[in-house]
Coordinates of C-alpha atoms and ligand atoms in Angstrom, one line a residue:
M1 CA -16.1 -46.7 -14.6
N2 CA -15.3 -50.4 -14.8
I3 CA -12.5 -52.3 -16.3
L4 CA -13.1 -55.6 -18.1
V5 CA -10.4 -58.2 -17.5
T6 CA -10.6 -61.3 -19.7
G7 CA -8.6 -64.2 -18.4
G8 CA -8.5 -62.5 -15.0
T9 CA -8.3 -65.8 -13.0
G10 CA -5.1 -66.8 -14.9
Y11 CA -1.5 -66.2 -13.8
I12 CA -0.9 -62.7 -15.1
G13 CA -4.6 -61.6 -15.0
S14 CA -5.0 -62.4 -11.3
H15 CA -1.9 -60.4 -10.3
T16 CA -3.2 -57.5 -12.4
V17 CA -6.7 -57.7 -10.8
V18 CA -5.0 -57.5 -7.4
E19 CA -3.2 -54.3 -8.4
L20 CA -6.3 -52.8 -10.0
L21 CA -8.5 -53.5 -6.9
N22 CA -5.8 -52.2 -4.6
R23 CA -5.9 -48.8 -6.2
G24 CA -9.7 -48.7 -6.1
E25 CA -10.7 -49.7 -9.6
Q26 CA -14.0 -51.6 -10.3
V27 CA -13.1 -54.8 -12.0
V28 CA -15.1 -57.4 -13.9
I29 CA -13.4 -60.7 -14.7
V30 CA -14.6 -62.9 -17.6
D31 CA -12.9 -66.3 -17.7
N32 CA -14.0 -69.7 -18.8
L33 CA -11.7 -71.4 -16.3
S34 CA -10.2 -73.5 -19.0
N35 CA -6.7 -72.9 -17.5
S36 CA -7.5 -71.6 -14.0
Y37 CA -9.7 -72.2 -10.9
D38 CA -12.6 -70.2 -9.4
N39 CA -10.9 -70.2 -5.9
V40 CA -8.5 -67.6 -7.3
I41 CA -11.3 -65.1 -6.6
D42 CA -11.3 -65.9 -2.9
R43 CA -7.5 -65.6 -2.8
I44 CA -7.8 -62.2 -4.5
E45 CA -10.3 -61.2 -1.9
S46 CA -8.0 -62.3 0.9
I47 CA -5.3 -60.1 -0.5
C48 CA -7.4 -57.0 -1.3
G49 CA -10.3 -57.1 1.2
R50 CA -12.7 -56.9 -1.7
H51 CA -13.5 -59.1 -4.7
P52 CA -13.9 -58.4 -8.4
D53 CA -17.2 -59.2 -10.1
F54 CA -16.8 -62.6 -11.9
V55 CA -18.6 -64.0 -14.9
K56 CA -17.8 -67.5 -16.0
A57 CA -18.0 -67.3 -19.8
D58 CA -16.1 -67.9 -22.9
V59 CA -15.0 -64.6 -24.4
R60 CA -16.0 -66.0 -27.8
D61 CA -19.6 -66.4 -26.7
F62 CA -21.0 -63.3 -28.3
K63 CA -24.4 -63.4 -26.5
K64 CA -23.0 -63.8 -23.0
M65 CA -20.4 -61.2 -23.7
E66 CA -23.0 -58.8 -25.0
A67 CA -24.9 -59.2 -21.8
V68 CA -21.7 -58.3 -19.8
F69 CA -21.1 -55.1 -22.0
A70 CA -24.8 -54.1 -21.6
Q71 CA -24.6 -54.5 -17.8
Y72 CA -21.4 -52.6 -17.1
D73 CA -20.1 -49.3 -18.3
F74 CA -16.5 -50.2 -19.2
D75 CA -13.8 -47.6 -20.1
A76 CA -11.1 -50.2 -20.8
V77 CA -10.7 -53.9 -21.7
I78 CA -7.6 -55.8 -20.6
H79 CA -7.5 -58.9 -22.7
F80 CA -5.5 -61.7 -21.2
A81 CA -7.7 -64.7 -22.2
G82 CA -6.1 -67.0 -24.6
S83 CA -4.1 -70.2 -25.1
K84 CA -0.4 -69.9 -24.5
A85 CA 1.5 -73.2 -24.9
V86 CA 3.9 -73.1 -27.9
G87 CA 4.2 -76.9 -28.3
E88 CA 0.4 -77.4 -28.1
S89 CA -0.1 -74.6 -30.7
V90 CA 2.1 -76.6 -33.2
A91 CA 0.0 -79.7 -32.6
K92 CA -3.4 -78.0 -32.5
P93 CA -3.1 -74.8 -34.6
L94 CA -6.9 -74.7 -35.2
L95 CA -7.6 -74.5 -31.5
Y96 CA -5.0 -71.7 -31.1
Y97 CA -6.2 -69.6 -34.1
R98 CA -9.8 -70.0 -33.0
N99 CA -9.4 -69.2 -29.4
N100 CA -6.8 -66.4 -29.7
L101 CA -8.3 -64.6 -32.7
E102 CA -12.1 -65.1 -32.3
S103 CA -11.9 -63.7 -28.7
T104 CA -10.3 -60.4 -29.8
W105 CA -12.8 -60.1 -32.6
V106 CA -15.8 -60.5 -30.3
L107 CA -14.4 -57.9 -27.9
V108 CA -13.7 -55.4 -30.6
E109 CA -17.2 -55.8 -32.0
L110 CA -18.7 -55.1 -28.6
M111 CA -16.3 -52.3 -27.9
K112 CA -17.5 -50.6 -31.0
K113 CA -21.2 -51.2 -30.2
Y114 CA -20.9 -50.0 -26.6
N115 CA -18.4 -47.2 -27.1
V116 CA -15.6 -48.7 -25.1
P117 CA -12.5 -46.6 -26.1
S118 CA -9.5 -48.8 -25.3
I119 CA -8.1 -52.3 -25.3
I120 CA -4.9 -53.5 -23.7
F121 CA -3.8 -56.7 -25.4
S122 CA -1.5 -59.4 -24.0
S123 CA 1.1 -59.8 -26.7
S124 CA 4.5 -61.4 -26.3
A125 CA 8.2 -61.1 -27.1
T126 CA 7.6 -64.3 -29.0
V127 CA 6.5 -62.0 -32.0
Y128 CA 10.2 -61.1 -32.5
G129 CA 11.0 -64.8 -32.9
E130 CA 14.6 -65.5 -34.1
T131 CA 16.1 -62.1 -33.8
D132 CA 19.8 -61.7 -33.0
L133 CA 19.6 -57.9 -32.3
V134 CA 19.5 -57.3 -28.5
P135 CA 18.2 -55.4 -26.6
I136 CA 15.0 -55.8 -28.7
K137 CA 13.2 -52.6 -29.6
E138 CA 9.6 -52.5 -30.7
D139 CA 10.4 -51.7 -34.3
T140 CA 12.1 -55.0 -34.7
E141 CA 10.4 -57.0 -37.5
Y142 CA 8.0 -59.8 -36.8
R143 CA 9.7 -63.2 -37.1
C144 CA 7.3 -65.6 -35.4
T145 CA 8.3 -69.2 -35.5
N146 CA 5.2 -71.0 -34.3
P147 CA 1.3 -70.8 -34.5
Y148 CA 1.1 -69.3 -31.0
G149 CA 3.4 -66.5 -31.9
R150 CA 1.5 -66.0 -35.2
T151 CA -1.8 -65.6 -33.3
K152 CA -0.2 -62.8 -31.3
M153 CA 1.2 -61.1 -34.5
I154 CA -2.2 -61.4 -36.3
N155 CA -4.0 -59.9 -33.3
E156 CA -1.6 -57.0 -33.3
L157 CA -2.2 -56.5 -37.1
F158 CA -5.9 -56.8 -36.6
L159 CA -5.9 -54.2 -33.8
Q160 CA -3.8 -51.8 -36.0
D161 CA -6.5 -52.1 -38.8
I162 CA -9.3 -51.5 -36.3
V163 CA -7.7 -48.4 -34.8
A164 CA -7.0 -47.0 -38.3
A165 CA -10.6 -47.4 -39.3
H166 CA -12.2 -46.4 -35.9
P167 CA -10.4 -43.5 -34.4
G168 CA -12.6 -43.8 -31.3
I169 CA -10.8 -47.0 -30.3
S170 CA -7.2 -47.2 -29.1
A171 CA -5.2 -50.4 -28.7
I172 CA -2.0 -51.0 -26.7
C173 CA -0.2 -54.3 -27.3
L174 CA 2.0 -55.1 -24.4
R175 CA 4.8 -57.5 -25.4
Y176 CA 5.8 -59.4 -22.3
F177 CA 9.2 -60.9 -21.9
N178 CA 9.5 -63.8 -19.4
P179 CA 7.1 -63.4 -16.5
I180 CA 8.0 -65.3 -13.3
G181 CA 7.5 -64.8 -9.5
A182 CA 4.2 -64.6 -7.6
H183 CA 2.4 -62.2 -5.2
A184 CA 4.4 -61.7 -2.0
S185 CA 1.4 -63.1 0.0
G186 CA 2.0 -66.6 -1.5
L187 CA -1.7 -66.8 -2.2
I188 CA -1.7 -66.4 -6.0
G189 CA 0.9 -67.7 -8.5
E190 CA 1.5 -69.7 -11.6
D191 CA -0.2 -73.2 -11.7
P192 CA 0.7 -74.9 -14.9
Q193 CA -1.2 -78.0 -16.0
G194 CA 0.9 -81.2 -16.3
I195 CA 4.7 -81.0 -16.6
P196 CA 5.7 -77.4 -17.0
N197 CA 7.3 -76.2 -20.3
N198 CA 8.7 -73.0 -18.8
L199 CA 11.9 -72.8 -16.7
M200 CA 10.8 -71.3 -13.4
P201 CA 7.8 -73.6 -12.7
Y202 CA 10.0 -76.6 -13.7
I203 CA 12.6 -75.5 -11.1
T204 CA 10.1 -74.9 -8.3
Q205 CA 8.6 -78.4 -9.0
V206 CA 12.1 -79.9 -8.7
A207 CA 12.6 -78.0 -5.5
I208 CA 9.4 -79.5 -3.9
G209 CA 10.4 -83.0 -5.1
K210 CA 7.6 -83.3 -7.6
L211 CA 10.1 -83.6 -10.5
K212 CA 13.5 -85.3 -10.2
M213 CA 15.8 -83.2 -12.3
L214 CA 16.0 -80.1 -14.5
S215 CA 17.2 -80.6 -18.1
V216 CA 19.2 -77.5 -19.1
F217 CA 18.6 -77.2 -22.8
G218 CA 22.0 -76.5 -24.4
N219 CA 25.2 -75.2 -22.9
D220 CA 26.9 -74.2 -26.2
Y221 CA 25.1 -70.9 -26.8
P222 CA 27.2 -67.8 -27.3
T223 CA 26.4 -66.5 -23.8
H224 CA 28.4 -66.0 -20.6
D225 CA 28.0 -69.6 -19.4
G226 CA 26.7 -71.2 -22.6
T227 CA 23.1 -71.5 -21.5
G228 CA 20.1 -69.5 -22.9
V229 CA 19.7 -65.9 -21.7
R230 CA 16.2 -64.4 -21.1
D231 CA 14.6 -61.2 -19.6
Y232 CA 12.8 -62.5 -16.6
I233 CA 10.3 -60.0 -15.2
H234 CA 8.4 -60.2 -11.9
V235 CA 4.7 -60.8 -12.5
V236 CA 3.8 -58.0 -10.0
D237 CA 6.0 -55.5 -12.0
L238 CA 4.3 -56.8 -15.2
A239 CA 0.8 -56.3 -13.6
K240 CA 1.7 -52.7 -12.7
G241 CA 2.7 -52.2 -16.3
H242 CA -1.0 -52.8 -17.2
L243 CA -2.1 -50.1 -14.7
A244 CA 0.4 -47.7 -16.3
A245 CA -1.0 -48.5 -19.7
V246 CA -4.6 -47.9 -18.4
D247 CA -3.5 -44.5 -17.1
Y248 CA -1.9 -43.7 -20.4
V249 CA -5.1 -44.5 -22.5
R250 CA -7.2 -42.6 -20.0
Q251 CA -5.0 -39.5 -20.3
N252 CA -4.5 -39.8 -24.1
Q253 CA -7.9 -40.4 -25.6
A254 CA -7.7 -41.8 -29.1
S255 CA -4.0 -42.5 -28.7
G256 CA -4.1 -44.9 -31.6
F257 CA -2.1 -48.1 -31.8
L258 CA 1.0 -48.8 -29.7
A259 CA 3.2 -51.9 -29.3
V260 CA 5.2 -51.6 -26.1
N261 CA 7.8 -54.0 -24.5
L262 CA 7.4 -55.0 -20.9
G263 CA 10.7 -56.3 -19.7
T264 CA 13.6 -55.4 -17.3
G265 CA 16.2 -54.8 -20.0
R266 CA 18.5 -57.4 -18.3
G267 CA 19.3 -60.9 -19.4
Y268 CA 20.0 -63.9 -17.1
S269 CA 21.1 -67.3 -18.1
V270 CA 19.4 -70.6 -17.1
L271 CA 22.2 -71.3 -14.7
D272 CA 22.0 -67.8 -13.2
L273 CA 18.4 -68.6 -12.4
V274 CA 19.1 -72.0 -11.0
H275 CA 21.9 -70.7 -8.8
T276 CA 19.9 -67.7 -7.5
F277 CA 16.9 -69.9 -6.8
S278 CA 19.0 -72.5 -4.9
R279 CA 20.6 -69.7 -2.8
V280 CA 17.3 -68.1 -1.8
S281 CA 15.3 -71.3 -1.3
G282 CA 18.1 -73.3 0.3
K283 CA 17.2 -76.2 -2.1
D284 CA 19.6 -78.0 -4.3
I285 CA 18.4 -78.1 -7.9
P286 CA 19.9 -81.2 -9.6
Y287 CA 20.3 -80.6 -13.3
Q288 CA 21.7 -82.3 -16.4
L289 CA 22.9 -80.6 -19.5
T290 CA 21.0 -81.8 -22.6
E291 CA 20.5 -80.9 -26.2
R292 CA 19.2 -77.5 -27.2
R293 CA 15.4 -77.3 -27.4
P294 CA 14.3 -76.9 -31.0
G295 CA 13.2 -73.3 -31.8
D296 CA 15.1 -71.8 -28.8
I297 CA 17.4 -68.8 -29.3
A298 CA 20.5 -67.9 -27.4
T299 CA 19.7 -64.5 -26.0
C300 CA 16.5 -62.4 -25.7
Y301 CA 16.0 -59.2 -23.6
A302 CA 14.0 -56.1 -24.0
D303 CA 14.8 -52.5 -24.6
P304 CA 12.2 -51.2 -22.1
S305 CA 12.8 -47.5 -22.8
K306 CA 9.5 -46.9 -24.7
A307 CA 7.4 -48.1 -21.6
K308 CA 9.5 -45.8 -19.4
E309 CA 9.0 -42.8 -21.7
L310 CA 5.3 -43.3 -22.4
F311 CA 4.0 -44.9 -19.2
C312 CA 6.6 -43.7 -16.7
W313 CA 6.8 -47.4 -15.8
E314 CA 9.9 -49.5 -15.1
T315 CA 10.5 -52.7 -13.2
K316 CA 11.5 -52.6 -9.5
L317 CA 11.9 -56.2 -8.4
D318 CA 15.1 -58.1 -9.0
L319 CA 15.9 -61.7 -9.7
Q320 CA 16.3 -62.6 -6.1
K321 CA 12.8 -61.3 -5.3
M322 CA 11.4 -63.2 -8.3
C323 CA 13.0 -66.5 -7.0
E324 CA 11.9 -65.8 -3.4
D325 CA 8.3 -65.2 -4.4
S326 CA 8.1 -68.2 -6.8
W327 CA 9.4 -70.4 -4.0
R328 CA 7.0 -69.0 -1.4
W329 CA 4.0 -69.7 -3.8
Q330 CA 5.2 -73.2 -4.7
S331 CA 6.1 -74.2 -1.1
K332 CA 2.8 -72.9 0.4
N333 CA 0.8 -74.5 -2.5
P334 CA 2.5 -77.7 -3.4
T335 CA -0.6 -78.7 -5.5
G336 CA -1.2 -75.2 -6.8
Y337 CA -4.9 -74.2 -6.6
K338 CA -6.2 -77.7 -6.5
R339 CA -8.1 -78.4 -3.3
Ligands
NAD1 P1 -3.1 -68.2 -18.1 O1 -3.5 -69.5 -18.9 O2 -2.7 -68.4 -16.7 O3 -4.4 -67.2 -18.2 C1 -5.2 -67.1 -19.3 C2 -6.7 -67.2 -18.8 O4 -7.6 -67.1 -19.9 C3 -7.0 -68.6 -18.1 O5 -7.6 -68.3 -16.8 C4 -8.0 -69.2 -19.0 O6 -8.9 -70.0 -18.3 C5 -8.6 -68.1 -19.7 N1 -9.1 -68.3 -21.0 C6 -8.5 -68.9 -22.1 N2 -9.3 -68.9 -23.2 C7 -10.5 -68.2 -22.8 C8 -11.7 -67.9 -23.5 N3 -11.9 -68.2 -24.8 N4 -12.6 -67.3 -22.8 C9 -12.5 -67.0 -21.5 N5 -11.3 -67.2 -20.8 C10 -10.4 -67.9 -21.4 O7 -2.0 -67.4 -18.9 P2 -1.1 -66.2 -18.5 O8 0.3 -66.7 -18.3 O9 -1.8 -65.5 -17.4 O10 -1.1 -65.4 -19.8 C11 -2.1 -64.3 -20.0 C12 -1.9 -63.8 -21.4 O11 -0.6 -63.3 -21.6 C13 -2.1 -64.8 -22.6 O12 -2.7 -64.2 -23.6 C14 -0.7 -65.2 -22.9 O13 -0.6 -65.6 -24.3 C15 0.1 -63.9 -22.7 N6 1.5 -64.1 -22.5 C16 1.9 -64.9 -21.4 C17 3.2 -65.1 -21.2 C18 3.7 -66.0 -20.1 O14 4.8 -66.4 -20.0 N7 2.8 -66.4 -19.1 C19 4.2 -64.4 -22.0 C20 3.7 -63.6 -23.0 C21 2.4 -63.4 -23.2
UD1_2 C1 8.8 -69.6 -23.9 C2 8.0 -69.6 -25.2 C3 7.6 -68.2 -25.6 C4 6.8 -67.5 -24.4 C5 7.7 -67.6 -23.2 C6 7.1 -67.0 -21.9 C7 8.9 -71.5 -26.4 C8 9.8 -71.9 -27.6 N1 8.8 -70.2 -26.3 O1 9.9 -68.8 -24.1 O2 6.7 -68.2 -26.7 O3 6.5 -66.2 -24.7 O4 8.0 -68.9 -22.9 O5 6.2 -67.8 -21.4 O6 8.4 -72.3 -25.7 N2 14.9 -74.1 -20.3 C9 15.6 -75.1 -19.8 N3 15.0 -76.2 -19.3 C10 13.6 -76.3 -19.1 C11 12.8 -75.2 -19.6 C12 13.5 -74.1 -20.2 O7 16.8 -75.2 -20.0 O8 13.1 -77.3 -18.7 C13 15.6 -72.9 -20.9 C14 15.2 -72.6 -22.3 O9 16.0 -73.3 -23.2 C15 15.4 -71.0 -22.3 C16 15.1 -70.6 -20.9 O10 15.2 -71.8 -20.1 O11 16.7 -70.8 -22.5 C17 13.7 -70.1 -20.7 O12 12.7 -71.0 -21.2 P1 11.2 -70.8 -21.1 O13 10.8 -70.5 -19.7 O14 10.5 -72.0 -21.7 O15 10.9 -69.5 -21.9 P2 11.3 -69.1 -23.4 O16 11.9 -70.2 -24.1 O17 12.0 -67.8 -23.4

């Protein structure tokens, strides 16, 4: 059996492909390389000693995708492909709704036609939006605050409707908290385009001297040091969460629809991250305290007990390891994947 991984050359997808190959799965990646590079495949091969099949295609291209489904016998789809920048989604909602909704629609059409029984979808803690109830459980209501978050919510609702009407299909929506870190080899990691929006890649680029100074967005939140608190999860732990979800759907045929948090259950502040990173890298991270970023909330961390109960999965890697691996990736690859 093969597993289709859309967006498999991207940040989370590439780490998941490594874990899948390492345990002997047959993997087919479809990616249009809109936010990644094809040399990721060579890096994956260097780590695993084998490479996944790779098809360069847009998941929304029904014809090309049908050829892929006809060629391979898939038993699961892991759907990472999508656009993910919150600010860009506010400026270009049409792009986000088209890319993030049409791709899932094409996949589900083809899953029905080719009898592929399960899809594991990349959702996000962003679907909870402005909630003040922590730790966040999966039954917390949707309170998305931007078009990106709404595309995740609509995908979840779409998959619920599909599963209700087609009992042969099951769907697991994995709601990721804040993925950081990189593979311990330093060969694959996060390579954002332009100036990073997210905290960890910003810090690593300050550390290599590409950016001058970190702006800490707000120090008047009701948290232990006034800065925002998040549930940072090592990308390798996150990748392993996908393998646990694959095992679950294989063992529980027609398991229906599930939404499951993938997080550590622990919150760290911006300054906790800055200080831990400085300690492990030996690099000073100059920062200035600035205004809050519009739309940010004070505190967000998961209740990860559902994933533990259903998938027997929990995180193993701590904040120090996340910082060490992020730094190894950034210092070995100052220009990311660009040759
Ligand atoms: P990424 O941008 O690194 O990876 C996404 C990949 O999908 C890229 O390689 C891109 O080229 C590809 N892609 C985009 N649209 C495509 C299309 N139409 N057809 C084929 N390929 C396409 O992002 P990531 O950080 O690895 O995120 C993966 C998924 O997880 C996304 O759906 C994202 O919304 C979700 N997610 C990410 C985070 C995060 O912090 N990174 C948090 C929560 C959820
Ligand atoms: C952001 C996205 C969210 C997405 C998540 C994971 C927004 C509003 N939300 O969440 O949809 O699921 O990334 O990719 O963009 N910070 C700074 N300085 C910086 C950058 C960040 O102080 O330069 C702070 C933020 O205020 C926040 C924390 O660091 O308190 C984490 O920020 P970030 O990495 O952007 O993640 P989220 O805001 O949690």
